[in-house]
Short mmCIF file of C-alpha atoms in Angstrom, two decimals:
data_model
loop_
_atom_site.label_atom_id
_atom_site.label_comp_id
_atom_site.label_asym_id
_atom_site.label_seq_id
_atom_site.Cartn_x
_atom_site.Cartn_y
_atom_site.Cartn_z
CA MET K 1 -23.62 -43.61 85.43
CA HIS K 2 -25.08 -40.13 84.97
CA ALA K 3 -24.85 -38.20 81.66
CA HIS K 4 -23.44 -34.75 81.78
CA ARG K 5 -24.58 -31.88 79.75
CA ARG K 6 -22.20 -31.21 76.67
CA THR K 7 -22.47 -27.35 76.54
CA HIS K 8 -18.72 -26.15 76.82
CA HIS K 9 -17.58 -26.30 73.29
CA THR K 10 -18.60 -26.30 69.46
CA ARG K 11 -17.96 -29.35 67.49
CA THR K 12 -17.35 -29.06 64.02
CA HIS K 13 -18.78 -31.83 61.99
CA GLN K 14 -18.59 -32.62 58.21
CA HIS K 15 -20.48 -34.14 55.72
CA SER K 16 -20.19 -35.56 52.37
CA THR K 17 -22.76 -34.75 49.60
CA PRO K 18 -25.25 -37.62 49.70
CA HIS K 19 -28.12 -38.23 47.79
CA PRO K 20 -31.25 -35.68 48.70
CA HIS K 21 -33.18 -38.53 50.22
CA GLN K 22 -30.60 -40.74 51.93
CA HIS K 23 -30.69 -39.97 55.66
CA SER K 24 -29.77 -43.27 57.30
CA THR K 25 -26.51 -43.97 55.62
CA PRO K 26 -23.13 -43.09 57.28
CA THR K 27 -21.69 -39.58 56.86
CA PRO K 28 -18.05 -39.24 55.80
CA LEU K 29 -16.28 -35.98 57.50
CA SER K 30 -15.98 -33.36 54.53
CA HIS K 31 -16.84 -30.21 53.89
CA PRO K 32 -20.97 -29.35 54.49
CA ARG K 33 -22.49 -27.77 51.46
CA PRO K 34 -23.44 -24.15 51.87
CA HIS K 35 -27.26 -23.57 52.52
CA PRO K 36 -28.85 -22.43 49.10
CA ARG K 37 -29.44 -18.68 48.59
CA LEU K 38 -33.30 -17.31 49.26
CA ARG K 39 -34.28 -16.30 45.89
CA ASN K 40 -37.55 -14.36 46.98
CA PRO K 41 -37.45 -13.66 50.47
CA VAL K 42 -40.69 -11.32 50.51
CA PRO K 43 -42.93 -13.87 51.08
CA LEU K 44 -40.90 -15.48 54.01
CA LEU K 45 -40.30 -11.83 55.52
CA SER K 46 -44.02 -11.34 55.75
CA THR K 47 -45.06 -14.93 57.05
CA ALA K 48 -42.42 -14.26 59.98
CA THR K 49 -43.97 -10.89 60.64
CA ALA K 50 -47.42 -12.49 60.75
CA LEU K 51 -46.14 -15.08 63.06
CA LEU K 52 -44.72 -12.23 65.39
CA ALA K 53 -47.62 -10.17 65.41
CA ALA K 54 -49.74 -13.37 66.81
CA LEU K 55 -47.44 -14.26 68.97
CA LEU K 56 -47.13 -10.70 70.61
CA ALA K 57 -50.96 -10.62 70.42
CA THR K 58 -51.56 -13.76 72.64
CA ALA K 59 -48.97 -12.67 74.82
CA CYS K 60 -46.73 -15.57 74.32
CA ASP K 61 -43.32 -15.81 76.26
CA SER K 62 -40.35 -17.53 74.25
CA ALA K 63 -39.80 -20.54 76.29
CA PRO K 64 -37.66 -23.21 75.19
CA ASP K 65 -38.77 -26.56 73.42
CA ALA K 66 -38.86 -29.33 75.42
CA THR K 67 -38.09 -31.73 72.67
CA THR K 68 -34.84 -29.48 71.78
CA ALA K 69 -33.90 -29.53 75.44
CA ALA K 70 -34.19 -32.97 75.79
CA ALA K 71 -32.05 -33.62 72.82
CA ASP K 72 -29.46 -31.09 73.81
CA ASP K 73 -29.45 -33.34 77.18
CA SER K 74 -29.28 -36.65 75.53
CA PRO K 75 -26.41 -38.74 77.29
CA PHE K 76 -23.77 -40.33 74.85
CA SER K 77 -25.38 -43.28 73.24
CA THR K 78 -23.39 -44.57 70.23
CA VAL K 79 -20.63 -43.86 67.45
CA ARG K 80 -19.36 -45.93 65.11
CA PHE K 81 -16.08 -45.50 62.89
CA GLU K 82 -15.70 -47.30 59.54
CA LEU K 83 -12.59 -47.04 57.53
CA GLY K 84 -11.14 -48.97 54.14
CA PRO K 85 -8.02 -49.48 52.72
CA ARG K 86 -8.53 -46.24 50.83
CA GLY K 87 -8.33 -44.11 53.94
CA GLY K 88 -12.03 -43.10 53.51
CA ILE K 89 -13.51 -42.84 57.22
CA GLN K 90 -17.10 -42.52 57.91
CA VAL K 91 -18.74 -41.31 61.19
CA SER K 92 -22.27 -42.58 61.93
CA GLY K 93 -24.61 -43.19 65.16
CA SER K 94 -27.02 -41.52 67.09
CA SER K 95 -24.30 -39.78 68.94
CA ARG K 96 -22.20 -38.64 65.90
CA ASP K 97 -22.55 -34.94 67.00
CA ALA K 98 -20.29 -35.69 69.91
CA VAL K 99 -17.44 -36.26 67.27
CA ALA K 100 -14.99 -33.39 66.43
CA PRO K 101 -11.78 -33.84 63.92
CA ALA K 102 -8.19 -33.46 65.51
CA GLY K 103 -6.28 -33.66 62.69
CA ALA K 104 -4.08 -36.17 60.53
CA HIS K 105 -0.45 -36.57 60.56
CA PRO K 106 1.85 -39.08 58.49
CA ALA K 107 3.24 -42.08 61.15
CA SER K 108 6.72 -42.03 59.69
CA ALA K 109 8.75 -45.15 60.42
CA GLY K 110 5.25 -46.58 62.07
CA ARG K 111 6.06 -44.08 65.23
CA ALA K 112 2.47 -43.10 66.55
CA HIS K 113 1.79 -39.05 65.98
CA ALA K 114 1.71 -37.35 69.73
CA PHE K 115 -1.68 -35.88 69.27
CA GLU K 116 -3.25 -33.54 72.04
CA ARG K 117 -6.31 -35.05 73.94
CA PRO K 118 -7.86 -32.34 76.39
CA ASP K 119 -9.10 -33.45 79.74
CA GLY K 120 -12.48 -35.04 79.75
CA ARG K 121 -12.35 -36.19 75.90
CA LEU K 122 -11.88 -39.58 74.30
CA LEU K 123 -9.09 -39.65 71.58
CA VAL K 124 -9.78 -41.94 68.52
CA VAL K 125 -6.78 -42.53 66.18
CA LEU K 126 -7.46 -44.29 62.91
CA ARG K 127 -4.06 -45.77 60.60
CA HIS K 128 -4.59 -46.04 57.38
CA TRP K 129 -2.70 -45.99 54.13
CA SER K 130 -2.83 -42.66 51.74
CA GLY K 131 -1.77 -41.99 48.10
CA PRO K 132 0.36 -44.78 46.83
CA GLY K 133 -0.34 -47.01 49.70
CA ALA K 134 -4.19 -46.75 49.55
CA GLU K 135 -4.09 -47.33 45.83
CA ARG K 136 -2.15 -50.46 46.45
CA ALA K 137 -4.44 -51.37 48.73
CA SER K 138 -7.62 -51.04 46.65
CA ARG K 139 -6.03 -53.69 44.35
CA GLY K 140 -5.32 -55.99 46.96
CA ARG K 141 -1.85 -55.91 47.08
CA VAL K 142 -1.27 -55.17 50.69
CA PRO K 143 1.23 -57.59 52.91
CA ARG K 144 0.07 -58.87 55.83
CA LEU K 145 2.76 -56.74 57.80
CA PRO K 146 2.62 -53.23 56.77
CA PRO K 147 5.61 -51.78 54.55
CA LEU K 148 7.00 -49.26 57.05
CA ASP K 149 9.17 -47.77 54.46
CA GLU K 150 5.74 -46.05 53.10
CA ALA K 151 4.14 -43.44 55.44
CA ALA K 152 0.97 -44.55 56.54
CA ILE K 153 -1.57 -41.79 58.00
CA GLU K 154 -2.82 -41.45 61.22
CA THR K 155 -6.52 -39.70 61.74
CA ALA K 156 -7.68 -38.47 64.76
CA PHE K 157 -11.01 -37.51 66.59
CA LEU K 158 -12.05 -36.12 70.01
CA VAL K 159 -15.10 -37.60 71.30
CA ASP K 160 -17.09 -36.21 73.91
CA THR K 161 -18.30 -39.43 76.07
CA ALA K 162 -19.22 -37.77 79.41
CA ASN K 163 -18.62 -41.04 80.73
CA TRP K 164 -17.88 -44.62 80.41
CA VAL K 165 -18.24 -46.11 76.86
CA ARG K 166 -17.34 -49.87 75.62
CA ALA K 167 -15.03 -49.86 72.52
CA GLU K 168 -15.75 -53.22 69.84
CA LEU K 169 -13.71 -53.80 66.93
CA ASP K 170 -15.68 -55.29 64.35
CA GLY K 171 -18.68 -56.50 66.80
CA HIS K 172 -16.17 -57.80 69.17
CA PRO K 173 -15.75 -56.01 72.66
CA LEU K 174 -12.31 -54.57 73.34
CA GLN K 175 -12.22 -52.62 76.51
CA TRP K 176 -14.00 -50.10 78.66
CA LEU K 177 -12.62 -46.39 77.97
CA ARG K 178 -12.89 -43.13 79.47
CA ARG K 179 -10.55 -39.84 78.98
CA ASP K 180 -8.31 -42.28 77.39
CA THR K 181 -6.74 -43.12 73.87
CA ILE K 182 -7.51 -45.91 71.56
CA ARG K 183 -5.75 -46.70 68.29
CA ILE K 184 -7.07 -48.81 65.44
CA ASP K 185 -4.88 -49.98 62.55
CA ALA K 186 -6.53 -50.50 59.39
CA THR K 187 -3.36 -50.71 57.05
CA ASN K 188 -3.63 -54.51 56.57
CA VAL K 189 -7.24 -55.13 55.64
CA ASP K 190 -8.22 -56.81 52.23
CA ALA K 191 -9.17 -54.77 49.33
CA GLY K 192 -12.84 -53.89 49.66
CA ASP K 193 -12.66 -54.64 53.37
CA THR K 194 -14.10 -52.68 56.12
CA THR K 195 -12.85 -51.77 59.51
CA ARG K 196 -15.30 -51.06 62.19
CA LEU K 197 -14.63 -49.52 65.68
CA THR K 198 -18.12 -48.98 67.60
CA LEU K 199 -18.28 -47.01 71.09
CA SER K 200 -21.41 -47.72 72.81
CA ALA K 201 -22.41 -46.41 76.50
CA PRO K 202 -24.00 -48.76 78.93
CA HIS K 203 -27.61 -49.56 78.78
CA GLY K 204 -30.27 -50.81 81.11
CA GLY K 205 -28.50 -51.45 83.81
CA ARG K 206 -25.87 -53.54 82.66
CA ASP K 207 -24.09 -56.12 85.13
CA GLY K 208 -20.51 -55.07 86.15
CA GLN K 209 -19.78 -51.23 86.86
CA PRO K 210 -16.57 -50.32 84.62
CA ILE K 211 -13.67 -49.49 86.51
CA PRO K 212 -10.58 -48.14 85.37
CA PRO K 213 -7.88 -50.60 85.01
CA ALA K 214 -5.06 -50.95 87.85
CA GLY K 215 -2.35 -48.62 87.24
CA ASN K 216 1.57 -49.29 86.85
CA ARG K 217 3.48 -47.09 89.16
CA SER K 218 6.79 -48.12 87.55
CA CYS K 219 5.56 -46.97 83.76
CA GLU K 220 5.21 -43.23 85.39
CA GLY K 221 8.07 -40.83 84.64
CA LEU K 222 9.24 -42.86 81.49
CA ASP K 223 11.15 -41.27 78.61
CA GLU K 224 8.66 -41.59 75.83
CA HIS K 225 11.55 -41.10 73.20
CA ALA K 226 14.22 -43.25 74.89
CA VAL K 227 14.53 -47.22 74.21
CA ARG K 228 14.14 -49.32 76.48
CA GLY K 229 13.96 -52.69 77.55
CA ALA K 230 10.94 -54.92 77.86
CA VAL K 231 9.88 -58.50 78.37
CA LEU K 232 7.94 -60.22 75.69
CA PRO K 233 4.69 -61.50 77.22
CA GLU K 234 3.18 -64.81 77.19
CA VAL K 235 0.48 -64.78 74.53
CA GLU K 236 -1.47 -67.52 73.23
CA ALA K 237 -3.88 -67.60 70.06
CA GLY K 238 -7.43 -67.41 71.59
CA ALA K 239 -6.50 -65.58 74.90
CA PRO K 240 -9.43 -62.81 76.07
CA VAL K 241 -8.14 -59.54 74.83
CA THR K 242 -8.09 -58.20 78.49
CA GLY K 243 -5.83 -60.57 79.79
CA VAL K 244 -3.41 -59.56 77.33
CA LEU K 245 -3.76 -55.71 77.18
CA ALA K 246 -2.97 -55.85 81.11
CA ARG K 247 0.34 -57.81 80.31
CA LEU K 248 1.04 -55.80 77.80
CA ARG K 249 0.49 -52.71 79.97
CA LYS K 250 2.42 -54.10 82.57
CA GLN K 251 5.69 -53.77 80.07
CA CYS K 252 4.86 -49.82 79.77
CA LEU K 253 3.94 -50.93 76.27
CA ASP K 254 1.34 -48.73 74.14
CA VAL K 255 -1.02 -50.65 72.40
CA ARG K 256 -3.31 -50.49 68.87
CA TYR K 257 -5.78 -52.86 67.76
CA ALA K 258 -6.06 -54.46 64.30
CA SER K 259 -8.64 -56.90 63.03
CA LEU K 260 -7.97 -60.02 60.69
CA PRO K 261 -9.04 -63.10 59.41
CA GLY K 262 -7.36 -65.73 61.50
CA SER K 263 -7.12 -69.20 63.40
CA ALA K 264 -8.33 -67.90 66.70
CA ARG K 265 -12.00 -67.76 68.07
CA PRO K 266 -13.48 -64.52 66.63
CA GLY K 267 -12.93 -61.80 69.25
CA THR K 268 -10.14 -63.15 70.76
CA VAL K 269 -6.35 -62.28 70.27
CA GLU K 270 -4.82 -63.97 67.44
CA ARG K 271 -1.25 -62.67 67.95
CA VAL K 272 0.67 -59.44 69.14
CA LEU K 273 3.18 -57.60 67.37
CA VAL K 274 5.96 -55.77 69.33
CA PRO K 275 7.98 -53.27 67.69
CA LEU K 276 11.93 -53.69 67.66
CA ALA K 277 14.41 -50.79 67.94
CA GLY K 278 16.60 -49.87 65.88
CA ARG K 279 15.10 -51.31 62.89
CA PRO K 280 11.63 -49.39 61.16
CA ASP K 281 10.46 -52.93 59.96
CA GLY K 282 11.53 -54.45 63.09
CA LEU K 283 8.70 -56.41 64.93
CA VAL K 284 8.64 -59.76 66.80
CA ALA K 285 5.14 -61.79 66.56
CA VAL K 286 4.28 -63.49 70.23
CA PRO K 287 2.86 -66.55 69.36
CA PRO K 288 5.39 -66.59 66.49
CA VAL K 289 3.90 -66.38 62.66
CA GLY K 290 3.64 -69.93 61.49
CA GLY K 291 5.65 -71.63 64.53
CA VAL K 292 8.55 -70.22 63.65
CA GLU K 293 10.58 -69.27 66.94
CA LEU K 294 13.68 -67.00 66.85
CA PRO K 295 16.29 -67.17 69.35
CA GLY K 296 16.00 -64.80 71.92
CA ARG K 297 12.48 -63.49 70.41
CA THR K 298 10.43 -65.95 72.06
CA ALA K 299 7.99 -65.10 75.21
CA GLY K 300 9.92 -64.53 78.22
CA SER K 301 13.24 -62.97 76.45
CA LYS K 302 13.86 -59.30 77.11
CA VAL K 303 14.07 -56.70 73.75
CA LEU K 304 14.81 -53.43 73.15
CA VAL K 305 11.62 -51.49 71.97
CA ASP K 306 10.87 -48.08 70.80
CA PRO K 307 7.75 -46.72 72.70
CA ARG K 308 7.00 -44.11 69.75
CA ARG K 309 5.92 -47.43 67.84
CA PRO K 310 2.99 -49.08 69.80
CA ALA K 311 2.70 -52.68 69.79
CA THR K 312 -0.37 -54.11 67.89
CA MET K 313 -2.88 -56.31 69.15
CA VAL K 314 -4.29 -58.48 66.22
CA VAL K 315 -8.04 -59.63 67.16
CA ALA K 316 -9.62 -62.59 65.27
CA ARG K 317 -12.67 -61.61 63.16
#
């Protein structure tokens, strides 16, 4: 896998106002501080003039610094997104300069916003509460199923990975990504809890060259706004993420991830929540929550789904 020089666009970065001596903490995206004004520029101007004269006297050409060139050419390594129930999002990692904000929109009736994703970019969409929902989450009163009568917020970022990266949720691998979209739902986390999405490139000749997942031609050309039928997949608690993801894609379902404590082994699938058409709060869990099965709502049953509302794969922490 080769790293590509990223010089074709300008990235916008926003930082919070940390303590002047704290440089290793994650940096939230907010407006940068303006540079302080120079109170007495005369000494600086004299110094710059003397330096310029010295360079001219020694006939030094202005060649690019090797360290700067190496930094500009450095391949994508690691980026971490952290968000809590209040919706505060922090971006950290050695490749955080590869991240650019892509906007924020309410997810009315649980429907995912159609963010634009330019070619060659990875789109990260983080779903969280804002306003009254965030305040309630901070007090620990968030139910396990999101109250879809309140509009959650979807905040998006574009990431210039240049090549394949592995996505991990709270330290557990999800899938390989390239020029794709990954959605994370943090609306069900407990008060004071944090959801972490990490994107990392392969290191040290890792075994297994990442390849794109097999496509499903039957999903091509489907109307993204029309209700359609889908067969509820066979999902058992403790199943690998990659296998369940393939089953959901076979049914042409958009997928987002959530991370919650559960009975399954950490890093495996706890359950899948499939949205039903016609009801903004209509969800069917596979396997059933508490072992309660509903007629026509079990694995192998055909249901009507709204493609604008992604299915949620709950991964056990």
